[in-house]
CSV table of C-alpha atoms and ligand atoms in Angstrom, one decimal:
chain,number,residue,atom,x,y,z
A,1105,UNK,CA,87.3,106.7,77.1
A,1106,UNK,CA,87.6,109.4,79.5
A,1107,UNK,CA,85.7,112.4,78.8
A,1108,UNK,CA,88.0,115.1,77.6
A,1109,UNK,CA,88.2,118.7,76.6
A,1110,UNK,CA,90.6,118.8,73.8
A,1111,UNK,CA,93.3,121.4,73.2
A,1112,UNK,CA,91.5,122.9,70.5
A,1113,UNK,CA,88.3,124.0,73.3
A,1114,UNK,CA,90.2,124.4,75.9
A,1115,UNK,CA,91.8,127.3,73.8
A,1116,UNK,CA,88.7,128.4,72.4
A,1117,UNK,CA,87.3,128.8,75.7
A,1118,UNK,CA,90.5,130.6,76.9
A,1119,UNK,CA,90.3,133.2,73.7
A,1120,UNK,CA,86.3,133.9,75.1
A,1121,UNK,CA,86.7,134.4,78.7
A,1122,UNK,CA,90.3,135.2,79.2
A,1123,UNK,CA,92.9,134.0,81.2
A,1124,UNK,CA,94.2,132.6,83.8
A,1125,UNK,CA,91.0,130.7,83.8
A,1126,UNK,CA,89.5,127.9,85.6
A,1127,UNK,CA,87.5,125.1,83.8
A,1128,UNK,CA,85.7,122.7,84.7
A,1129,UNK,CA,84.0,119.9,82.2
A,1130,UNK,CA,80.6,118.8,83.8
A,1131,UNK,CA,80.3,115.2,82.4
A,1132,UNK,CA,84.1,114.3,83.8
A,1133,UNK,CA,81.9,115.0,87.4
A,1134,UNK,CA,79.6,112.5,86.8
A,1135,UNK,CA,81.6,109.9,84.5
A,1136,UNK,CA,83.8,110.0,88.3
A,1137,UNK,CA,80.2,109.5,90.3
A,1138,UNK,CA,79.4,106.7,88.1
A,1139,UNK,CA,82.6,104.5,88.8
A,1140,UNK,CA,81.8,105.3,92.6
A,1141,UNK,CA,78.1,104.3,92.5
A,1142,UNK,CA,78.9,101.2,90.5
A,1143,UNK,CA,82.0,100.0,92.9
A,1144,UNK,CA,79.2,100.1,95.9
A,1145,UNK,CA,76.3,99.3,94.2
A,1146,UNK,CA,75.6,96.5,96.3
A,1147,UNK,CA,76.8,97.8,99.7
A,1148,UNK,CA,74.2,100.8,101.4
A,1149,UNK,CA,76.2,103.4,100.4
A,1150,UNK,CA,76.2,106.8,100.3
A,1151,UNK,CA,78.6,109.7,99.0
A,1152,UNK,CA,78.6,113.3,100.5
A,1153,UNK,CA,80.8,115.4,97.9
A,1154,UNK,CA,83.5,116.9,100.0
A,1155,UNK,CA,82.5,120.8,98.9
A,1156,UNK,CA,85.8,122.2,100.2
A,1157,UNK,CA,87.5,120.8,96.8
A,1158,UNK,CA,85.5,122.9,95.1
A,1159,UNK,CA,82.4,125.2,96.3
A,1160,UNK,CA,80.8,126.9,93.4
A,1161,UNK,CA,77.3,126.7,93.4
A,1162,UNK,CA,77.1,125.8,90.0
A,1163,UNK,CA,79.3,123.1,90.9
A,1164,UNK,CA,77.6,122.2,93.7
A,1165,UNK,CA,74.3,122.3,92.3
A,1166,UNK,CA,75.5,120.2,89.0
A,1167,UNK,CA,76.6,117.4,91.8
A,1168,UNK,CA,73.4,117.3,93.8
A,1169,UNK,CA,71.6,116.5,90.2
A,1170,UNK,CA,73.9,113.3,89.9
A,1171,UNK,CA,72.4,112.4,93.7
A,1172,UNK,CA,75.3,113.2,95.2
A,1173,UNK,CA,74.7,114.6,99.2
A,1174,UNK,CA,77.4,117.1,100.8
A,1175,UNK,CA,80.4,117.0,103.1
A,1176,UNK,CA,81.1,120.3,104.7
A,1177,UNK,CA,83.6,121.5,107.1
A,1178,UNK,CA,82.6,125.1,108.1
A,1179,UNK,CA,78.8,126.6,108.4
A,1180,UNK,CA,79.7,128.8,105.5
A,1181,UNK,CA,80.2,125.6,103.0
A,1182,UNK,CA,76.5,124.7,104.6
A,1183,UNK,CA,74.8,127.4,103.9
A,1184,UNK,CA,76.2,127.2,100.3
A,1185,UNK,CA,75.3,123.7,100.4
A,1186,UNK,CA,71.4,124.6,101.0
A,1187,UNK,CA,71.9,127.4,98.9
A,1188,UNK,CA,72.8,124.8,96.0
A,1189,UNK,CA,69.7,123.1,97.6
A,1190,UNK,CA,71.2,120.1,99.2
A,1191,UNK,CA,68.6,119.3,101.4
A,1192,UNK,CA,70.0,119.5,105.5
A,1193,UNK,CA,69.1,115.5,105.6
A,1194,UNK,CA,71.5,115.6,102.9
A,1195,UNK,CA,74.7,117.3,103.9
A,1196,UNK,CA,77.5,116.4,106.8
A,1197,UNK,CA,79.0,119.2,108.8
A,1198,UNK,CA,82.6,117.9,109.6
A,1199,UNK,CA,84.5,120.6,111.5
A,1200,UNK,CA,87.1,120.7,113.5
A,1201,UNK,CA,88.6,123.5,116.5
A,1202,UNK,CA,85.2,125.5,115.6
A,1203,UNK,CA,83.4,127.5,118.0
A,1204,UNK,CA,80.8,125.6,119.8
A,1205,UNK,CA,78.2,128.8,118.6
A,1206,UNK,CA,79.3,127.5,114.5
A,1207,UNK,CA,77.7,124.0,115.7
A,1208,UNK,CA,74.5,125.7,117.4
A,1209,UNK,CA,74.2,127.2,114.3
A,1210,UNK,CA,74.4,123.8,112.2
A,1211,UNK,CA,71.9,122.3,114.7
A,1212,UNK,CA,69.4,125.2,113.6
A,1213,UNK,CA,70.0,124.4,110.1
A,1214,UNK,CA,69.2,120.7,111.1
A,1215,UNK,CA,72.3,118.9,109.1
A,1216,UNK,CA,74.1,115.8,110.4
A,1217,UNK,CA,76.6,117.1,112.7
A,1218,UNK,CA,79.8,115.1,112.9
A,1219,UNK,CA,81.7,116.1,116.2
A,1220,UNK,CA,85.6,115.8,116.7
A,1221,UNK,CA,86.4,116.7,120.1
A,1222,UNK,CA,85.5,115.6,123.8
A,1223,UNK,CA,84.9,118.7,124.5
A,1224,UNK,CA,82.4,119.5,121.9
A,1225,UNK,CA,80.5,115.9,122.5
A,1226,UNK,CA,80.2,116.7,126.5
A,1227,UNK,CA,78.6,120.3,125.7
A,1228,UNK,CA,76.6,119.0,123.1
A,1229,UNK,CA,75.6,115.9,125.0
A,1230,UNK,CA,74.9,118.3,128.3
A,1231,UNK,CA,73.1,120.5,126.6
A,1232,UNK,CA,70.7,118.4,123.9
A,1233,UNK,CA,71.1,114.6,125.3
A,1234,UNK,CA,69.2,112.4,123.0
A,1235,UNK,CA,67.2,114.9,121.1
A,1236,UNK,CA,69.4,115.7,118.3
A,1237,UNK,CA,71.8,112.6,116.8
A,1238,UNK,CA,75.7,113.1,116.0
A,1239,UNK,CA,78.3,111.4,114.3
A,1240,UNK,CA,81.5,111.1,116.5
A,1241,UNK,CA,85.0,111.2,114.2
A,1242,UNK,CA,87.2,109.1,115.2
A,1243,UNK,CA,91.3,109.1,114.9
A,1244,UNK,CA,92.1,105.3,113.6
A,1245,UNK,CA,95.6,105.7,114.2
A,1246,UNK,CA,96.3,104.3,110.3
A,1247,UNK,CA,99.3,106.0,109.1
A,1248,UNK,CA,98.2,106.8,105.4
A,1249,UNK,CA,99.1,109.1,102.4
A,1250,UNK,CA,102.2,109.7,101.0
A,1251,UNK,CA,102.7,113.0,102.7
A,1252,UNK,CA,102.6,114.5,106.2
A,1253,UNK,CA,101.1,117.1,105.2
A,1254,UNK,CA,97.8,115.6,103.8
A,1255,UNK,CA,97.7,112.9,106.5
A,1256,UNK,CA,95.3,112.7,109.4
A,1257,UNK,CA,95.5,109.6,110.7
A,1258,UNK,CA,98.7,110.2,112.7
A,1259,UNK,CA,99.2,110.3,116.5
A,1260,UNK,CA,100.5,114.2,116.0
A,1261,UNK,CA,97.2,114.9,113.9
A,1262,UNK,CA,94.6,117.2,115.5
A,1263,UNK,CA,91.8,115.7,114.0
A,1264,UNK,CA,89.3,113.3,115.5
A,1265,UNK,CA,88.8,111.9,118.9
A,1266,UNK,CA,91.5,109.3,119.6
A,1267,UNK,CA,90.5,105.5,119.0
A,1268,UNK,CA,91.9,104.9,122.4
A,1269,UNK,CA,90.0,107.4,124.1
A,1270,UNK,CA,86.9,105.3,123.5
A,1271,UNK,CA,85.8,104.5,127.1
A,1272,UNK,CA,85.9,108.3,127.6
A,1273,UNK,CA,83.7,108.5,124.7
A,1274,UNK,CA,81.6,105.6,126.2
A,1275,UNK,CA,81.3,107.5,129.8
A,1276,UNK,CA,80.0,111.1,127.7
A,1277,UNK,CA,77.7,108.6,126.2
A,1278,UNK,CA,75.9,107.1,128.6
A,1279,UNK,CA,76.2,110.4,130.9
A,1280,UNK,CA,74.5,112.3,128.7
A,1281,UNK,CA,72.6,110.0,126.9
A,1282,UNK,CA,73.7,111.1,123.2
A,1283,UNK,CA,72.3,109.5,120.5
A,1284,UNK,CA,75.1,108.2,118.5
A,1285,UNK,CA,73.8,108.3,114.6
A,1286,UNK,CA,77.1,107.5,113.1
A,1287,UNK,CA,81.6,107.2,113.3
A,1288,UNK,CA,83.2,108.7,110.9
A,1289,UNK,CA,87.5,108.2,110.3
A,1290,UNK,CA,89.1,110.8,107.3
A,1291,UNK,CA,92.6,109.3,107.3
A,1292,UNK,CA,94.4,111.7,104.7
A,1293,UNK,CA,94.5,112.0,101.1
A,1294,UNK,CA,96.0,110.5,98.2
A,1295,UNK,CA,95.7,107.1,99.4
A,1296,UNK,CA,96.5,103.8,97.0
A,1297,UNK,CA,96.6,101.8,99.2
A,1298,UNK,CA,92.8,100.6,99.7
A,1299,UNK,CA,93.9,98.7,102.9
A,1300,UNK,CA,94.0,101.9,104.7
A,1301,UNK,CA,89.8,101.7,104.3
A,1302,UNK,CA,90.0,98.1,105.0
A,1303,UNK,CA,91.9,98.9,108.2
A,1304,UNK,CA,90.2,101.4,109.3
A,1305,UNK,CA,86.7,100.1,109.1
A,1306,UNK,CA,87.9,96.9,111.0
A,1307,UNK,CA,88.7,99.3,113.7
A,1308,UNK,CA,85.3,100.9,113.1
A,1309,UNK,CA,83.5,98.0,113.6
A,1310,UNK,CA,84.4,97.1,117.1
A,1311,UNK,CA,83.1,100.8,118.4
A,1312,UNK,CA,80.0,99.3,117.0
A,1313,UNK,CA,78.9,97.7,119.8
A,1314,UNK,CA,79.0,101.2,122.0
A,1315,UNK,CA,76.3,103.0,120.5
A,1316,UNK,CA,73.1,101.0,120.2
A,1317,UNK,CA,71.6,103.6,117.6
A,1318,UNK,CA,73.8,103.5,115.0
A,1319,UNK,CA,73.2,103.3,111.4
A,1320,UNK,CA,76.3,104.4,109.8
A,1321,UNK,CA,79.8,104.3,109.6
A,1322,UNK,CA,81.9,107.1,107.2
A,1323,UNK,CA,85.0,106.1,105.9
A,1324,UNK,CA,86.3,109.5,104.5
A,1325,UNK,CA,87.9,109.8,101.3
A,1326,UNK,CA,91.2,110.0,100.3
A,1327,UNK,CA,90.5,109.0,96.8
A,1328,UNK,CA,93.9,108.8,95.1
A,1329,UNK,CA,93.2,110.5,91.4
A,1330,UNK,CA,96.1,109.9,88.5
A,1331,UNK,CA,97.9,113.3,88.4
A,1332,UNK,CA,101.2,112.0,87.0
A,1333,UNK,CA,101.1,109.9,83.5
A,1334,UNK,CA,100.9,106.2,84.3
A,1335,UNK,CA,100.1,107.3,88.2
A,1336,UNK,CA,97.7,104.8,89.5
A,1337,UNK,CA,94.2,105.4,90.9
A,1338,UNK,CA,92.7,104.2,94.1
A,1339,UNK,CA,90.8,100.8,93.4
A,1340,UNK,CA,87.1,101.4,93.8
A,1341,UNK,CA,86.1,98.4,92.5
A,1342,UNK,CA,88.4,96.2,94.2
A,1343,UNK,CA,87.8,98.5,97.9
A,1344,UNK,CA,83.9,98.1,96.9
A,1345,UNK,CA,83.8,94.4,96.5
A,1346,UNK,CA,85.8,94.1,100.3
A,1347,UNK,CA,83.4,96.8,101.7
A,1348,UNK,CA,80.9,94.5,100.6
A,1349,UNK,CA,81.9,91.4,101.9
A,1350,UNK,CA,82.9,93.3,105.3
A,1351,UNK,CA,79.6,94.5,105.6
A,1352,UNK,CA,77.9,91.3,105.0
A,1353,UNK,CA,80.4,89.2,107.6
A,1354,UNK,CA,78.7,92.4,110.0
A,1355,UNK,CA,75.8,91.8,109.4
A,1356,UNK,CA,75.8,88.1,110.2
A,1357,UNK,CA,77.8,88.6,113.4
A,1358,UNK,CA,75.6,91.2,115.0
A,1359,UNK,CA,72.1,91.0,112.8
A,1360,UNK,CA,72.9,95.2,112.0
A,1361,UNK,CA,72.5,96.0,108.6
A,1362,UNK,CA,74.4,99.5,108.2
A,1363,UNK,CA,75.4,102.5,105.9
A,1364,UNK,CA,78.3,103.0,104.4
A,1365,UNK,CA,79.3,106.6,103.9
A,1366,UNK,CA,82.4,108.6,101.9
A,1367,UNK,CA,83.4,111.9,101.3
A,1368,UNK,CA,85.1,112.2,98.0
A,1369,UNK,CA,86.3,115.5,97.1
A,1370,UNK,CA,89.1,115.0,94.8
A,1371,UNK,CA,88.3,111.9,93.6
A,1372,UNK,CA,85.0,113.6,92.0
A,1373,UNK,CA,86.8,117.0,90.3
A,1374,UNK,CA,90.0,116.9,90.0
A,1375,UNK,CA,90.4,115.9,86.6
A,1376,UNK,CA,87.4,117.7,85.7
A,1377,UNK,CA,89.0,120.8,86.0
A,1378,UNK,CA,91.5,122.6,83.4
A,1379,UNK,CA,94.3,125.7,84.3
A,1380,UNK,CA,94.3,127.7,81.9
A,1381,UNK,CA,97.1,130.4,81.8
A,1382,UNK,CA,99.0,132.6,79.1
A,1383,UNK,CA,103.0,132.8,78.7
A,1384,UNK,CA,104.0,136.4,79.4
A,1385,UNK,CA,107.4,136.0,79.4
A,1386,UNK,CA,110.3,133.3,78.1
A,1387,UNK,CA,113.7,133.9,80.1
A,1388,UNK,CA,116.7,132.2,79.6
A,1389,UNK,CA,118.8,131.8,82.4
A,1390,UNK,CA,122.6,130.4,83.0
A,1391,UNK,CA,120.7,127.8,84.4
A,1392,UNK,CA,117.4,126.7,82.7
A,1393,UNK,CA,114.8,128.5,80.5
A,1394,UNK,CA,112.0,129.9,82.6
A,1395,UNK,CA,108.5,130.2,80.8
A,1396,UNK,CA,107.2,133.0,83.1
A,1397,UNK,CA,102.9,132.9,82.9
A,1398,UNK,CA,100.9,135.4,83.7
A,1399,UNK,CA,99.7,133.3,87.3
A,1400,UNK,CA,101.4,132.2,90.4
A,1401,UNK,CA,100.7,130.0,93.5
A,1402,UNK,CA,98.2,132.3,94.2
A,1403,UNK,CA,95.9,130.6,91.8
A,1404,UNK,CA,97.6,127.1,92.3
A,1405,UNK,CA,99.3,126.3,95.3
A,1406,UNK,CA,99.3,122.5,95.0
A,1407,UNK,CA,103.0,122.6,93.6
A,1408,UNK,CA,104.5,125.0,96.2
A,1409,UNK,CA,102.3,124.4,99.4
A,1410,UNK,CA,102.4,120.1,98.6
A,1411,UNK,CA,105.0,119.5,96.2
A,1412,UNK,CA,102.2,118.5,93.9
A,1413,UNK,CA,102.9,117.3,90.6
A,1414,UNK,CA,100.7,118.7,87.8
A,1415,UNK,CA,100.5,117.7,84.5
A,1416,UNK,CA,101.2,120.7,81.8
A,1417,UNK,CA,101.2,121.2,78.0
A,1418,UNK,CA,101.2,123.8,75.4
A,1419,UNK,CA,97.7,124.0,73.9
A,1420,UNK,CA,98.8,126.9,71.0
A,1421,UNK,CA,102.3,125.0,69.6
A,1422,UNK,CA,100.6,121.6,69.4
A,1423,UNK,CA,103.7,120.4,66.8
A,1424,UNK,CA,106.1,122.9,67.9
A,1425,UNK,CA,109.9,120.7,69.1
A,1426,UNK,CA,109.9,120.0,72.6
A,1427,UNK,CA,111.5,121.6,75.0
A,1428,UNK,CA,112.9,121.5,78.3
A,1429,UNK,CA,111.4,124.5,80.5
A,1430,UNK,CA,110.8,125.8,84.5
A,1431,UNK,CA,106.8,126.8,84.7
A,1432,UNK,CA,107.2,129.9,87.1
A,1433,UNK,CA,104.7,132.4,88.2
A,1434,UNK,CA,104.7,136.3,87.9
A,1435,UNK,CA,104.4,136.9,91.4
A,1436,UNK,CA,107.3,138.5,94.3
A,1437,UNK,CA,107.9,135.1,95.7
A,1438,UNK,CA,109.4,131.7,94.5
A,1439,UNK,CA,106.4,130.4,92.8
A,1440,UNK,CA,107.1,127.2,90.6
A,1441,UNK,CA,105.0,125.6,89.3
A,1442,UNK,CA,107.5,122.9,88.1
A,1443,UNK,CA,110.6,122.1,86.8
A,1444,UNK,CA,112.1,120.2,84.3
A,1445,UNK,CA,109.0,119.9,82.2
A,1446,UNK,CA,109.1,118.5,78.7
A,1447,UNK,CA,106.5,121.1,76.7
A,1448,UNK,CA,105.8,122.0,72.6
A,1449,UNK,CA,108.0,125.3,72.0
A,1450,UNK,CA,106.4,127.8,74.5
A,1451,UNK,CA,106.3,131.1,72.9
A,1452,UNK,CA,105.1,134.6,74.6
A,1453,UNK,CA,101.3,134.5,73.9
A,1454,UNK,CA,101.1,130.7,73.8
A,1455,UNK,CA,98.3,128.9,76.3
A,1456,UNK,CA,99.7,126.5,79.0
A,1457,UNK,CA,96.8,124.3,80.7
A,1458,UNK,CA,97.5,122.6,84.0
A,1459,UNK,CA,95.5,119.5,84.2
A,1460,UNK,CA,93.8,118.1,87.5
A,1461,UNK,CA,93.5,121.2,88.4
A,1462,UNK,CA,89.1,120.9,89.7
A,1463,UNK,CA,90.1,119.7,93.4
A,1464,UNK,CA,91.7,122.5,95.5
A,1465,UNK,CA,92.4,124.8,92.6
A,1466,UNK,CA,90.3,127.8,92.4
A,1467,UNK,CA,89.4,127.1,96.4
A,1468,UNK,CA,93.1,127.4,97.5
A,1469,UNK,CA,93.4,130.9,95.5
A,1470,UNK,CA,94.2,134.0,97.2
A,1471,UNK,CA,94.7,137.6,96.0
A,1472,UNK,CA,98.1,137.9,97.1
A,1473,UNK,CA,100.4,140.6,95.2
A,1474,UNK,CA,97.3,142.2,95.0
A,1475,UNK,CA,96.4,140.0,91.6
A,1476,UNK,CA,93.1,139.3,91.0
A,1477,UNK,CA,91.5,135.6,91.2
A,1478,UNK,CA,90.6,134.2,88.5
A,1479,UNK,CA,87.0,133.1,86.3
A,1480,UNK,CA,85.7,130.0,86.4
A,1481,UNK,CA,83.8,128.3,83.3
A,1482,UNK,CA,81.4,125.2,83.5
A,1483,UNK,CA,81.3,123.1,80.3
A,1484,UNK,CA,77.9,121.5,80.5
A,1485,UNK,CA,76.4,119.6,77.4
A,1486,UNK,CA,79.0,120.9,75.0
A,1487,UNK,CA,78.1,124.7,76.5
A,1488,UNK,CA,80.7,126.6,78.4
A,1489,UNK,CA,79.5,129.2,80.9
A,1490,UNK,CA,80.7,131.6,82.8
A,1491,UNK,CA,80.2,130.7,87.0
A,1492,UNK,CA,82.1,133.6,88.4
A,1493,UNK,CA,83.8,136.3,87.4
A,1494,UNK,CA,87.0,137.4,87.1
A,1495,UNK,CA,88.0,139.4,90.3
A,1496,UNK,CA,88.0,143.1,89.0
A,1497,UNK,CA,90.6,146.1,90.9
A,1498,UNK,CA,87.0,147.1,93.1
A,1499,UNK,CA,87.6,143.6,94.6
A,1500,UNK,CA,90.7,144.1,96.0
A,1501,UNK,CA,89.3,147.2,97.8
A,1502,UNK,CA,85.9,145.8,98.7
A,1503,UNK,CA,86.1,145.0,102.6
A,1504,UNK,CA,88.7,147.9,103.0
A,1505,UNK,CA,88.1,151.1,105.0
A,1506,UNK,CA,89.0,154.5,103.3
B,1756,PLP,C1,89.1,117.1,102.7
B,1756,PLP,C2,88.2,116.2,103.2
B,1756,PLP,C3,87.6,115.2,102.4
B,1756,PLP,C4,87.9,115.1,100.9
B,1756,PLP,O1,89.2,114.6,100.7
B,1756,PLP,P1,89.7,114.3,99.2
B,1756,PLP,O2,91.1,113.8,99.4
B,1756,PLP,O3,89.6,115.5,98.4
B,1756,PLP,O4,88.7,113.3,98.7
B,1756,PLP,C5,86.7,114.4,102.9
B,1756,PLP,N1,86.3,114.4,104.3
B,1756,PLP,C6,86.9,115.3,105.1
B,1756,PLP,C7,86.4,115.4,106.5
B,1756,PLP,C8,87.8,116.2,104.6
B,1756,PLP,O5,88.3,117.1,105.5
C-alpha cells in the first residue's frame, strides 16, 4: 500500500496552518527512493534528486538522509544543496545558457560540473585542461515525452551538445586535454516509454570510447509518475533489469566497469505532495458551475502552463452527491485548474486538495496579482511542521524601493 495522508489529516492540517497550503508527506519520499534503489540494486547506480522539483531545505535535507545526492541547475540550487549539507562530491551542477562566471563559481564550490555547450567546454578546457573533470551533456536526438513543451531530446531543443557534433567535442578534447568524468543525456519528462533510456544509453555507449577517463554515464530522468486514475508509471523494474544487462554486455566488450547515474525529480515527490485550497466562491454559469478557490495558477501552474491533469477531491463533503464542476482560480487571468471534474458537493468553505502536487508545485509559484505564496508543511513520523511560511503583505514589498 502506498503511503497516504487521508482526507481526514489533510483537513486537520489545513484547519492548523491555513490555506492554500502545500504538503508534503515525508515517508511517500522515501517509499519512491526505495522502488528506485531496489530496480538498480545490482547495476552501480546512483541517484542525484533533481532539487528544481522541489528546493526546500527541509526537503532537501529529508532526501539526503535517504542517501540520495543532488541534481542542480543553477549555483543558487547548489548553494542550497550544501546548505542542506549535500556534500560537493555529492551534487551535479546541470545548467544550461549560464554565464561562464556561474560555472567558476561551481568550480570553487568543487561540485561535479556537467557542461552543455561548445562554448563553455573550450573555455573551460583552455582555461583548467585536466585539472578539474566535467561531465559533457549530450543531445541523443530521442524524440520523447508526450509534450513539446517538456521534451529535450528534439533537434529544435537548446539543450545539450549535439550527438553529431561529437568529433568537435573529440577535437576540444584532445586540444585541451579535458578530463572527461562523465555524459550525461536528460531527454524530457513524463516518459513511459522505458525505451527512450534504452535508446539513449545505446547511443551513450559508443561516445565511450572518446574519453579514456570515464566513469559514468547519466541518463536523466523523466520518470513518468501516475497523475491521472489508472495512468501508468514508468517501469523501474523492468528499465533496471535492461540497464543491468546493458551494463554487463559493456563491460565484457570493453573490460569498463561504469556508473550509472539519474536525476529523478518528479518521480521522487510528486505524489508526496498535497494542494490544499479553500472554496470561496460557487458560480453558476449558463454554461457550467465554477467552484472559484481561494488560489490560482500562481500557486499551480501545471494545468495552465502544461495542460497538466491533476487529480482533485473534496476533503470536507466526503458523502456529499457528486457533482459536475470547473476548478477555477481567483486571480485577473484565465486560471483553470480543470474542467469537467466529477467532485462531492463543493460548498463555500469546503477544502479542495490537488494531489501530485510535490514536483513543480510550490517551485513554479509566483506572487502575481500581488497574492501571497503559499506555506509549506512536512509530515514527518506522523508530525506535521511548518517549513516556510506563508508570504505575509511585507513580502510583496521586500526588494522594492520607496
Ligand atoms: C528537470 C530535470 C530533471 C528532473 O526531471 P523530472 O521529470 O522531474 O524527473 C533531471 N535532470 C535535469 C537536467 C533536469 O533539468
Amino acid at each position: 500500500m502506498p503511503e497516504i495522508l487521508n482526507h481526514r489529516q489533510l483537513s486537520e492540517i489545513a484547519n492548523t496552518f491555513g490555506t492554500p497550503v502545500y504538503i508534503y508527506h515525508a515517508e511517500r519520499i522515501a517509499e519512491q527512493y526505495a522502488k528506485l534503489k531496489k530496480a538498480f540494486a545490482h547495476s552501480n547506480a546512483r541517484f542525484f534528486y533533481a532539487a528544481k522539483s522541489l528546493t526546500n531545505v527541509n526537503v532537501l535535507k529529508y532526501i539526503r538522509s535517504l542517501g540520495a545526492s543532488l541534481d542542480c541547475v543553477s549555483i543558487n540550487e547548489v548553494k542550497l544543496g550544501l546548505m542542506a549539507g549535500f556534500s560537493p562530491s555529492d551534487i551535479l551542477y546541470t545548467p544550461n545558457c549560464v554565464d561562464f562566471e556561474e560555472i567558476l563559481a561551481a568550480k570553487e564550490l568543487g561540485v561535479h560540473i556537467n557542461i552543455d555547450n561548445i562554448s563553455i567546454l573550450e573555455q573551460f578546457g583552455n582555461r583548467f585542461g585536466n585539472t578539474y573533470p566535467v561531465c559533457i551533456r549530450l543531445n541523443p536526438h530521442i524524440m520523447a515525452g508526450g509534450n513539446f513543451k517538456i521534451s529535450t531530446g528534439h533537434v529544435d531543443s537548446k539543450f545539450g551538445i549535439s550527438i553529431h557534433q561529437m568529433r568537435h567535442i573529440e577535437r576540444i578534447v584532445k586540444t585541451t586535454n579535458l578530463n572527461v568524468e562523465g555524459v550525461h543525456m536528460h531527454t524530457g519528462s513524463e516518459i513511459k516509454d522505458i525505451n527512450v533510456f534504452l535508446l539513449g544509453l545505446e547511443v551513450m555507449m559508443e561516445t565511450v570510447s572518446h574519453f579514456p577517463n570515464l566513469r559514468y554515464i547519466d541518463l536523466g530522468s523523466g520518470f513518468k509518475v501516475p497523475y491521472q486514475p489508472g495512468d501508468p508509471e514508468t517501469d523501474v523494474d523492468l528499465l533496471g533489469q535492461k540497464v543491468e544487462q546493458a551494463f554487463l554486455d559493456f563491460e565484457k566488450e570493453t573490460g569498463k566497469k561504469l556508473e550509472v547515474w539519474f536525476e529523478p525529480g518528479k518521480y521522487l515527490v510528486s505524489q508526496a505532495g498535497y494542494f490544499v485550497v479553500k472554496a470561496n466562491v460557487i458560480k453558476q454559469t449558463p454554461a457550467t458551475v465554477f467552484a472559484g478557490v481561494n488560489s490560482g495558477f500562481n500557486h499551480l501552474i501545471r494545468p495552465m502552463m502544461y495542460e497538466a491533469y491533476h487529480h482533485i477531491e473534496n476533503i470536507t463533503n466526503n458523502n456529499g452527491p457528486e457533482r459536475i464542476y470547473t476548478v477555477v482560480g481567483n486571480i485577473c487571468e484565465t486560471d483553470t485548474f480543470a474542467w469537467d471534474r466529477k467532485l462531492n458537493e463543493v460548498r463555500e468553505g469546503d477544502y479542495l486538495v490537488f494531489y501530485n502536487a510535490g514536483a513543480y508545485g510550490f517551485e513554479m509559484s509566483s506572487n502575481f496579482n500581488s497574492r501571497l505564496k503559499p506555506a509549506e508543511v512536512l509530515v514527518k513520523d506522523g508530525n506535521a511542521t511548518l517549513i516556510r511560511k506563508r508570504d505575509e503583505f511585507d513580502d510583496l514589498l521586500r526588494n522594492q524601493v520607496l
